XYZ file of C-alpha atoms in Angstrom:
546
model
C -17.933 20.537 -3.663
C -15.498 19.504 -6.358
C -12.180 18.852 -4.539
C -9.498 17.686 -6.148
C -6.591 16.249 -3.407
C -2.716 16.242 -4.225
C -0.162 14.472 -2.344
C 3.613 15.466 -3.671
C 5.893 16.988 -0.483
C 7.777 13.546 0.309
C 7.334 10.599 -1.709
C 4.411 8.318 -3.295
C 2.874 11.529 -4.788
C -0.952 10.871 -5.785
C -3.944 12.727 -6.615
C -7.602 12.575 -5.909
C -11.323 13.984 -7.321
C -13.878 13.876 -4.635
C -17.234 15.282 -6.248
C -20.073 16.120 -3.575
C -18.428 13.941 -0.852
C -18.029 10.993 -2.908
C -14.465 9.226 -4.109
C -14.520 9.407 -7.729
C -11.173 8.407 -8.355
C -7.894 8.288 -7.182
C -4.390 7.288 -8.578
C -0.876 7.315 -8.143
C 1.692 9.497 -9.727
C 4.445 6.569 -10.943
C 1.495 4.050 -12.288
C 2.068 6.969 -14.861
C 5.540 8.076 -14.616
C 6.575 4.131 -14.083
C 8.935 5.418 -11.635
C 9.134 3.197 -8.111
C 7.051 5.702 -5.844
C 7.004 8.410 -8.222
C 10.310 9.866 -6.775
C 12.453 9.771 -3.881
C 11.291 11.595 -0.619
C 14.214 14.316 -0.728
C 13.319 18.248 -0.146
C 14.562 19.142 -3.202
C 11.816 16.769 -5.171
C 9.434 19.000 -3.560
C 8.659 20.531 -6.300
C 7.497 17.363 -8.386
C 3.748 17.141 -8.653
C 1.875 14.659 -9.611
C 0.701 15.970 -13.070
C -0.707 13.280 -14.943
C -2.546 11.734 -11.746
C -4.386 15.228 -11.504
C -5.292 15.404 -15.497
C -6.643 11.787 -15.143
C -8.409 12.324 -11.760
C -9.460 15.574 -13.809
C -10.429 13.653 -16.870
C -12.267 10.618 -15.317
C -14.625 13.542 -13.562
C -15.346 15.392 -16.704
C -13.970 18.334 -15.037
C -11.705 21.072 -16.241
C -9.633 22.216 -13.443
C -10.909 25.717 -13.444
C -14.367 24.144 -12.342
C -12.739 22.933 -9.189
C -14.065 24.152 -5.891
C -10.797 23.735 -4.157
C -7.408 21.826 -4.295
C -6.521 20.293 -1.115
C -2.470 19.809 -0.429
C -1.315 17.208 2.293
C 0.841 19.218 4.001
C 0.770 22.695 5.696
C 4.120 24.523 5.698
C 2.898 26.864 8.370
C 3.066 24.379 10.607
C 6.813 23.176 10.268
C 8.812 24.241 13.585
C 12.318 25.650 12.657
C 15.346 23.088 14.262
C 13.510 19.922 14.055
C 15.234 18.968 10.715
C 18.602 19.086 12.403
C 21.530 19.141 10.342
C 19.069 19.242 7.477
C 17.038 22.094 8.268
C 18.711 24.300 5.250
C 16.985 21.318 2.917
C 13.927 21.577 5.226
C 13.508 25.289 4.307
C 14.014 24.242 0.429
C 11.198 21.739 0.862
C 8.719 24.282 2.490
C 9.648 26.984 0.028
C 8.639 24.318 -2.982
C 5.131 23.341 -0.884
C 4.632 26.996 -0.336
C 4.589 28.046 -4.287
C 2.861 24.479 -5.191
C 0.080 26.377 -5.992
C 1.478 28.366 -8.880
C 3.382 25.022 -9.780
C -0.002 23.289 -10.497
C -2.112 25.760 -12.225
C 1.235 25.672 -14.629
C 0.267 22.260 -15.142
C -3.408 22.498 -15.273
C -4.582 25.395 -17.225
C -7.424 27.138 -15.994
C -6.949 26.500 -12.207
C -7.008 29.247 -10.137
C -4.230 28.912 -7.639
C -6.535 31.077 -4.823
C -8.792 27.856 -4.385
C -5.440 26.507 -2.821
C -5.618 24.628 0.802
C -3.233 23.526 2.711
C -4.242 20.167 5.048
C -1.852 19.218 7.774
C -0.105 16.014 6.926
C -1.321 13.646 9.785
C -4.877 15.037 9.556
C -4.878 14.201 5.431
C -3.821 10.698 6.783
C -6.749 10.873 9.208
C -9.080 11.623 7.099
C -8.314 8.520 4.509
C -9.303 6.684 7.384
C -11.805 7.976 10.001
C -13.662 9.445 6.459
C -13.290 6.900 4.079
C -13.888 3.984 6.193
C -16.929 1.713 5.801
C -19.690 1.740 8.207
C -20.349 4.851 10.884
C -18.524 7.761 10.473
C -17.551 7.942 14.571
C -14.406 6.463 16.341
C -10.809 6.758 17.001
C -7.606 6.853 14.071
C -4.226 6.382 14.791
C -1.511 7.493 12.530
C 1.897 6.642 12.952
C 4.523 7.091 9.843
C 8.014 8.317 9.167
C 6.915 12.087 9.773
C 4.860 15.352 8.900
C 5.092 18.891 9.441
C 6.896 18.515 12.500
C 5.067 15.380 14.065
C 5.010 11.619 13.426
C 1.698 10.377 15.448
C -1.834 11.561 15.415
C -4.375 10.132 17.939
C -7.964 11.375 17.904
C -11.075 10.783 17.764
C -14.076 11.298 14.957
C -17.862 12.495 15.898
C -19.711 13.390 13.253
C -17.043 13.958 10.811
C -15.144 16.220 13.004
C -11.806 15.141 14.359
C -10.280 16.137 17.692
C -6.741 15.348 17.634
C -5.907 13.766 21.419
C -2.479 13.489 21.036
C 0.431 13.821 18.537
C 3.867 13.169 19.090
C 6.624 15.841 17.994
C 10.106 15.006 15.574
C 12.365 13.413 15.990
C 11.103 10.274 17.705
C 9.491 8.701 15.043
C 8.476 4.718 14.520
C 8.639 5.338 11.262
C 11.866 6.502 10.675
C 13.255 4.038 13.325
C 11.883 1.302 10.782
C 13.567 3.227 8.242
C 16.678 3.229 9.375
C 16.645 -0.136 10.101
C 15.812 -0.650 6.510
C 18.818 0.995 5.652
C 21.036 -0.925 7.765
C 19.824 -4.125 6.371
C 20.628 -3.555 3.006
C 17.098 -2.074 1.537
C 16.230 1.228 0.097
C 14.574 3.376 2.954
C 11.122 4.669 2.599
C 10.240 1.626 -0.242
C 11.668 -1.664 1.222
C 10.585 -1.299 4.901
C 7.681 -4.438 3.892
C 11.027 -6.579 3.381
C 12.116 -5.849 6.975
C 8.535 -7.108 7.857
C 9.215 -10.246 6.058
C 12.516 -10.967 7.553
C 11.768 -10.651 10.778
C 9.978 -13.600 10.624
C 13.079 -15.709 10.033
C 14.848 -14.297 13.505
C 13.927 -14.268 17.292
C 13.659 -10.821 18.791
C 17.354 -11.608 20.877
C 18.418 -8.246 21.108
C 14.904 -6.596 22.614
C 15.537 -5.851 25.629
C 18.584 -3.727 24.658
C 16.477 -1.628 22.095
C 13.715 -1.141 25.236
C 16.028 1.360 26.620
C 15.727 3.571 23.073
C 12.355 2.973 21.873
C 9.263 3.280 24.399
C 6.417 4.263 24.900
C 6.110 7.286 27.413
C 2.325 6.375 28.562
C 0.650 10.189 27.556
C -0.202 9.009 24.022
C 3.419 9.100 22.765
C 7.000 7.616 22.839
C 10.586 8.031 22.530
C 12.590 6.782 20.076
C 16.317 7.065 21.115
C 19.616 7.081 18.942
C 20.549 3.167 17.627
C 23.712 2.137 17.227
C 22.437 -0.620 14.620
C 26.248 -2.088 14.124
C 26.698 -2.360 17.599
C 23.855 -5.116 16.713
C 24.630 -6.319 12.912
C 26.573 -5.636 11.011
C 25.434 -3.542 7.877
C 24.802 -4.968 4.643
C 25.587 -4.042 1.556
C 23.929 -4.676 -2.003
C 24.324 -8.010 -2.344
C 25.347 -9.606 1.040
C 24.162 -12.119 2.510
C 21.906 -11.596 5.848
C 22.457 -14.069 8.584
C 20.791 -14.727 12.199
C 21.604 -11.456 13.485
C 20.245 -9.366 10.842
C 16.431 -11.415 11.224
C 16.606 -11.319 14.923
C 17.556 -7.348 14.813
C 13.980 -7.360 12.043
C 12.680 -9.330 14.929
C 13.221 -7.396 17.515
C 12.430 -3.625 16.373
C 9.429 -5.672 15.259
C 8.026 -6.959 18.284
C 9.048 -3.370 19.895
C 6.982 -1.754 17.561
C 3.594 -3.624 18.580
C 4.263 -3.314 21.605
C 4.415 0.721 21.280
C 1.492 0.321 19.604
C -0.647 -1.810 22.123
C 0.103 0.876 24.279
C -0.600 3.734 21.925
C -3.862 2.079 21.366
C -4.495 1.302 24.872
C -4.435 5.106 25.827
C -6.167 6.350 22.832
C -8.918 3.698 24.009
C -9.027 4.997 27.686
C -10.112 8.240 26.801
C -12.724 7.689 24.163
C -13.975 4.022 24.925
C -14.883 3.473 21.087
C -15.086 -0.073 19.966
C -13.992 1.135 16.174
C -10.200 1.984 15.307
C -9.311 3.151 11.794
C -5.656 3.870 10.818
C -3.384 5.092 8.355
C 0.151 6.019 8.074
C 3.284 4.231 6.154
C 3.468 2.189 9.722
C -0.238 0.931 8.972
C 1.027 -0.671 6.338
C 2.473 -3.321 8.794
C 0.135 -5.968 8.371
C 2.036 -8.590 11.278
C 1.336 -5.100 13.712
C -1.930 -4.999 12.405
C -2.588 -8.600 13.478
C -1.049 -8.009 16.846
C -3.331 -5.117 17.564
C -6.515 -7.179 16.291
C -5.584 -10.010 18.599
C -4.380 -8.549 21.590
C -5.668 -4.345 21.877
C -8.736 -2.980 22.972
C -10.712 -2.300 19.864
C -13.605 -4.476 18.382
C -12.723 -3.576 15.174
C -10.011 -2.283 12.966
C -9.838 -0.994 9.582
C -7.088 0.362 7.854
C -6.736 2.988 4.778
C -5.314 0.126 1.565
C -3.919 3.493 0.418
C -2.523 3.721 4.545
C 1.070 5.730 2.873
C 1.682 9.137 1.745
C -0.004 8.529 -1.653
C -3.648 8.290 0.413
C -3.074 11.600 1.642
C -4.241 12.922 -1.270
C -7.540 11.458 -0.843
C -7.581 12.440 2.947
C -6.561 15.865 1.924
C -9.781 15.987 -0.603
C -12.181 14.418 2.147
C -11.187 16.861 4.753
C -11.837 19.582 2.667
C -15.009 18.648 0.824
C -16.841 17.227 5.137
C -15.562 21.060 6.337
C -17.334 22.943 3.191
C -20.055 20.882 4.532
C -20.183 17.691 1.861
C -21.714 14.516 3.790
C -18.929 11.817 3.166
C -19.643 8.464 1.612
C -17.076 6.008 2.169
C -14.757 4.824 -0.384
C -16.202 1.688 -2.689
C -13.227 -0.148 -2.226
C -9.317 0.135 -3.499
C -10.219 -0.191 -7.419
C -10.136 3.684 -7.939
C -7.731 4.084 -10.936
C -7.749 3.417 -14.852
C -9.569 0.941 -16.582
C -10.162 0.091 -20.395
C -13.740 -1.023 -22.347
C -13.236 -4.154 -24.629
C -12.782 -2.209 -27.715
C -9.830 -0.208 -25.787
C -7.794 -3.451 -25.145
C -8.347 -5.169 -28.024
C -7.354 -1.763 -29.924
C -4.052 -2.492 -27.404
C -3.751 -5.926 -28.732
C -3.677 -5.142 -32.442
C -1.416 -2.594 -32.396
C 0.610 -4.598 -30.871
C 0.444 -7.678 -33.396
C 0.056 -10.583 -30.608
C -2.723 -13.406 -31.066
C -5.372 -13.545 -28.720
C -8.836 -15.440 -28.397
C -12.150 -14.350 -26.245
C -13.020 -17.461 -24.402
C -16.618 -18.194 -23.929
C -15.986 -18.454 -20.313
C -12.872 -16.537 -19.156
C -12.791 -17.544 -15.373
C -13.117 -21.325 -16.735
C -9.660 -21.087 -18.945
C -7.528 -18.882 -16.488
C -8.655 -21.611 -13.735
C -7.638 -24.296 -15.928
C -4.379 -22.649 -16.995
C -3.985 -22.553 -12.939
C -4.837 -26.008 -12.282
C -1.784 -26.944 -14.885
C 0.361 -24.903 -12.868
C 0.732 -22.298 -15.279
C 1.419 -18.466 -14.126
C -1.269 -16.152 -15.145
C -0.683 -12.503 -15.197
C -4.424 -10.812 -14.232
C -5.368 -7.242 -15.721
C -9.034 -6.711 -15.212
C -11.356 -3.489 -13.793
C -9.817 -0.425 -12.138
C -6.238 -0.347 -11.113
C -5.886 -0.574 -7.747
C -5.116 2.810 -5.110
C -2.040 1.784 -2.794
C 0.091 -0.400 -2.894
C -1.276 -4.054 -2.500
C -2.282 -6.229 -6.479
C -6.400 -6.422 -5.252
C -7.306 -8.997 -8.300
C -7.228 -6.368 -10.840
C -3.346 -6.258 -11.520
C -2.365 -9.395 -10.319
C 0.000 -12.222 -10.683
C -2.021 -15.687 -9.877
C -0.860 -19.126 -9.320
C -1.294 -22.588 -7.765
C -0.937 -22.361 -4.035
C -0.437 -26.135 -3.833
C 2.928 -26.340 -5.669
C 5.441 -25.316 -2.927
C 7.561 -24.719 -5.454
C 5.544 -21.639 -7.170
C 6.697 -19.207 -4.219
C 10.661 -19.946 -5.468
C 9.614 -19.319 -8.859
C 7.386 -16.418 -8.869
C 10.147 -14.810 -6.564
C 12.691 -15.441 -9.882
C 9.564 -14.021 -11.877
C 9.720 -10.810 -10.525
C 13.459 -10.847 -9.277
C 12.553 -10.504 -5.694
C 14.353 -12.033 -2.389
C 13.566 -15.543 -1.857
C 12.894 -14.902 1.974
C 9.643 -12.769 0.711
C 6.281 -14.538 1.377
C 3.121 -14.509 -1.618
C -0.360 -14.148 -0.889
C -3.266 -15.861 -1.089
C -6.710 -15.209 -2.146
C -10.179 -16.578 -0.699
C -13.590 -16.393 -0.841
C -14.948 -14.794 2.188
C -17.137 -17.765 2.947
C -14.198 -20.042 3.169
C -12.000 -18.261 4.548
C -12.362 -18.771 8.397
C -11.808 -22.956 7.197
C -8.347 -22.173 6.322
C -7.454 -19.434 7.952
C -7.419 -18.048 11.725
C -7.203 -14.062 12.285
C -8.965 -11.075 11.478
C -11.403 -12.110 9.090
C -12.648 -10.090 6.138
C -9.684 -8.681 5.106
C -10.688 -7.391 1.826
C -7.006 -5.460 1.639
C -4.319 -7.738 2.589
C -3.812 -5.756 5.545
C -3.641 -8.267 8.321
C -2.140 -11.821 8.179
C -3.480 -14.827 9.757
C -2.646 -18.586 10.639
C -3.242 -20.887 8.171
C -4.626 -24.156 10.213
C -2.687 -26.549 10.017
C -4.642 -29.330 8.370
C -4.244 -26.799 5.099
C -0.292 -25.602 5.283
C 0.985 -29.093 3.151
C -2.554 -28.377 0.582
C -1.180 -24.563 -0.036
C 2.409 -24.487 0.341
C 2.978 -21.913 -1.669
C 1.631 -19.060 0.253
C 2.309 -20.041 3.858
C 5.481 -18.295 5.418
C 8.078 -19.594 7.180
C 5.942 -18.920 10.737
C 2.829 -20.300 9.498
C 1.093 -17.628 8.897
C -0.657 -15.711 5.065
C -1.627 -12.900 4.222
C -4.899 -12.923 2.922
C -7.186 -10.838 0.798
C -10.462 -12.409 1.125
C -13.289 -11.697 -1.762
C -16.391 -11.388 -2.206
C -18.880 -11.771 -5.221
C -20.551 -8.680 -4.622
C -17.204 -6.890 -5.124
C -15.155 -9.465 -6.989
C -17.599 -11.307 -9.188
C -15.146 -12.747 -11.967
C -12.792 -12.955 -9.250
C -15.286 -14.968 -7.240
C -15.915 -16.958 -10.199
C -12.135 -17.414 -10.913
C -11.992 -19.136 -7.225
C -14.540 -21.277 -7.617
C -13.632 -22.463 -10.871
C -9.857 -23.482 -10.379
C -11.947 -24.964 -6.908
C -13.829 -27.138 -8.735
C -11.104 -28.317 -10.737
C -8.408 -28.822 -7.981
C -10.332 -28.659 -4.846
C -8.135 -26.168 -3.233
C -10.403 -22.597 -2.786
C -7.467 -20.478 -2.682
C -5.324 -19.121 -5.351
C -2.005 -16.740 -5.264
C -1.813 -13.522 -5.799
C 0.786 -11.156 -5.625
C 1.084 -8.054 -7.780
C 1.858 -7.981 -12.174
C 5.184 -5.977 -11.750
C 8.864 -7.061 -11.879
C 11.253 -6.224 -9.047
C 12.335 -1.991 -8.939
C 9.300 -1.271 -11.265
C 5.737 0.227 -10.088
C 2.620 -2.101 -10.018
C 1.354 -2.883 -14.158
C -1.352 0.172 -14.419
C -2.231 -0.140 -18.863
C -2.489 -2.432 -20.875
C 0.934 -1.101 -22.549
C 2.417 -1.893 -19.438
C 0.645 -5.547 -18.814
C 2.074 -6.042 -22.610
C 5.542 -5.359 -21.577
C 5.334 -7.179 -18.429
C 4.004 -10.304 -20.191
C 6.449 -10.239 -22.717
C 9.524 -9.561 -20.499
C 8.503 -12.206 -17.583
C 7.959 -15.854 -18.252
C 4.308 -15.734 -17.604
C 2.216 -18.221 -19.398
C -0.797 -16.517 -20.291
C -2.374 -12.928 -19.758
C -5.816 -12.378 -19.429
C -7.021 -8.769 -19.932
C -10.123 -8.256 -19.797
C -12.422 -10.638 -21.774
C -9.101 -11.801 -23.888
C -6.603 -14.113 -23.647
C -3.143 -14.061 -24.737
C -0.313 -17.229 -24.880
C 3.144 -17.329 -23.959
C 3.643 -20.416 -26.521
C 0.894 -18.484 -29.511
C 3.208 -15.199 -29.501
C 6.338 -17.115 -29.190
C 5.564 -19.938 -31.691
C 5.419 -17.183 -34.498
């Protein structure tokens, strides 16, 4: 089958091309549009597909659209229960009126698509399906979803045998995690449904003081679910406004709906485990994205081994969506390669880029040798190399990349991208190293967990060690990451540090660098010393000198 998936009914909207079970490609609506997440998530942006994803997902295929098999939409309208909006059920009716006459809106947009080849996937089984479908490895064992909401639900539990899902429990608006996190993103200053990693980071400045109060509201209610009660969040801190200052209550309110949420989870997982006694977890769901929960779960639940979707928010519903559809018209799924699933350019592409746009570059004999160098003088290096990455974590193909032993480079790649100086960086490894310099879940190919860094390495990396000791890590491999792997080794060899940051080639309010346009504009807005894209090389000081 020829499935092509489309996520658009809240926010991140994305599309997908699975061709006979396999993930050709996949990509995200504002690497396009260049807008933050596409749009916001309101019921009146509905209507707002993601067009250009779908012609390149389309175009990267060689498909027309009127050779598609089906179109698989993350959300089923059928299945929204009338009151659970609240006071904004009139805007709930707008949004299901907009997902019910999607499929008219897209064969608009791509000619030739026949709108009867139309099906609608429930939300939390297109987040399923990114996961228990797409994962590496056997195809059986239990996903968890947990996000801000769907239809009329913001959990999944079940189980996958042989490709089929049996949903074991799902819990029912409003008590939502993910909308608790939300709103505490809201409080705190941050835009809701973009800035609830910040929250994340924060926390990690506070102690969890005010706990036991929030106990009383948020629980779990030991059948697979939980409550999540009204918060009077001022009662705790104050709310901030754009540009206040946070203090000690605001981290130890991050801190405490932070530790409540892992522990709703160990508990989630705990029952989900009871029942099936599988030794594999996958998840997905905005919450998934919560790499210190992640940790917790690897460290202290029941399952041997977790994986989670890199695409874990709404935008990898859109692949879930296609995968769902293409294993029940009875496609055999192959897992996903990996996260590098959008655009790319040949050589004669980018250096097309480059001349039109008048800049000097070379073509180094040995690229990995001169970025590593570059790195070893403490120069910032923005990285634009392969297939843009699917989600929302820089993967070493559109990357910023620096030295982790200059404590000083996580201050000033903050100013780089005008971000909040409490925010942490990552670092990247070599998978063979990693377990010397880091303790925790180990591969993490997706930056998806975070770890200790031993303590015999936090004064040699400074850069990318967090206020509580711990990194997020992305560890590599050549197999998958060969100039990557060869990028490590070098600046290794030079400095004797195997690590390097990495954090993603975007300023602050503006989505991830997808082409080269957008590397250009990044490079020449920023002060970042060099850019390598692809085999070529461009210098701050060469285009500025002229």
């Amino acid at each position: 089958m020829r499935v092509l998936g489309i996520n658009a009914i809240f926010h991140d909207p994305a599309a997908a091309l699975v061709v006979d079970g396999h993930v050709v490609a996949a990509a995200e609506e504002e690497r396009f549009s260049r807008r933050k997440h596409g749009k916001r998530p309101y019921a009146f942006s509905a209507w707002e597909l993601p067009e250009k994803a779908a012609r390149w997902c389309l175009e990267e295929g060689g498909l027309e659209a009127g050779e598609l098999d089906a179109v698989a939409y993350s959300y089923d309208p059928a299945l929204v229960e009338p009151g659970l909006g609240g006071h904004e059920a009139e805007w709930e009716k707008l949004r299901t009126l907009y997902a019910r006459r999607a499929p008219l809106m897209l064969a608009g947009a791509l000619p030739g698509l026949d709108p009867g080849i139309f099906r609608y996937v429930p939300h939390h089984v297109a987040h399923a399906a990114s996961a228990g479908l797409a994962a590496p490895g056997p195809g059986d064992g239990d996903v968890l979803v947990l996000d801000g909401r769907g239809e009329s639900h913001s959990h999944l539990a079940g189980t996958y045998a042989d490709g089929a899902l049996t949903t074991l429990a799902a819990q029912r608006l409003p008590h939502s995690l993910g909308l608790m996190y939300e709103d505490l993103t809201e409080h705190l200053g941050f835009l809701r449904s973009s800035d609830e990693y910040k929250v994340m980071a924060l926390a990690s400045y506070g102690g969890p003081r005010f706990a036991d109060d929030l106990r009383q509201r948020v629980r779990a209610t030991g059948d697979g679910g939980f409550e999540v009660g009204r918060i009077d969040w001022a009662a705790l801190a104050k709310p901030l406004g754009d540009g206040d200052e946070w203090t000690e209550d605001h981290a130890d309110l991050a801190a405490s709906v932070q530790l409540l949420l892992e522990e709703v989870l160990l508990d989630l997982t705990g029952w989900l485990h009871e029942r099936t006694g599988s030794s594999r977890l996958t998840m997905a769901g905005g919450v998934a994205l919560n790499c210190v929960a992640n940790s917790r779960l690897a460290a202290d639940g029941p399952y041997e081994e977790i994986w989670v979707q890199p695409a874990a928010g709404d935008a990898g519903t859109a692949l879930g969506a296609a995968l769902h559809v293409a294993r029940e018209g009875g496609d055999a799924i192959t897992a996903m390669p990996g996260a590098a699933l959008g655009r790319s350019w040949d050589e004669a592409e980018l250096a097309h880029w480059l001349d039109t746009a008048h800049v000097p570059y070379t073509r180094p004999a040995d690229l990995a040798g001169t970025v590593a160098e570059a790195l070893a003088q403490d120069k910032i290096i923005a990285w634009f190399q392969g297939r843009s990455e699917y989600g929302p974590r820089a993967l070493g193909h559109r990357s910023l990349l620096a030295h982790p032993g200059n404590a000083a480079n996580l201050e000033r790649l903050n100013a780089v991208k005008g971000r909040e100086q409490f925010r942490p960086i990552a670092p990247m490894v070599a998978l063979d190293r990693a377990s010397e310099i880091f303790e925790g879940p180990i591969p993490s190919p997706y930056m998806l967990f975070v770890q200790n860094v031993k303590p015999e390495w936090r004064d040699r990396i400074p850069a990318v060690v967090h206020v509580d000791g711990t990194a997020r890590i992305q560890t590599v491999t050549r197999a998958d990451e060969p100039l990557v792997a060869d990028l490590l080794a070098a600046f290794e060899r030079r400095t004797g540090v195997p690590v390097v940051v990495n954090t993603s080639l975007n300023t602050a309010g503006r989505p991830m660098v997808d082409d080269p346009r957008d590397a250009l504009e990044c490079f020449g807005s920023a002060p970042v010393d060099l850019l390598a894209i692809g085999p070529f090389v461009v210098r701050r000081q060469e285009v500025f000198a002229r």
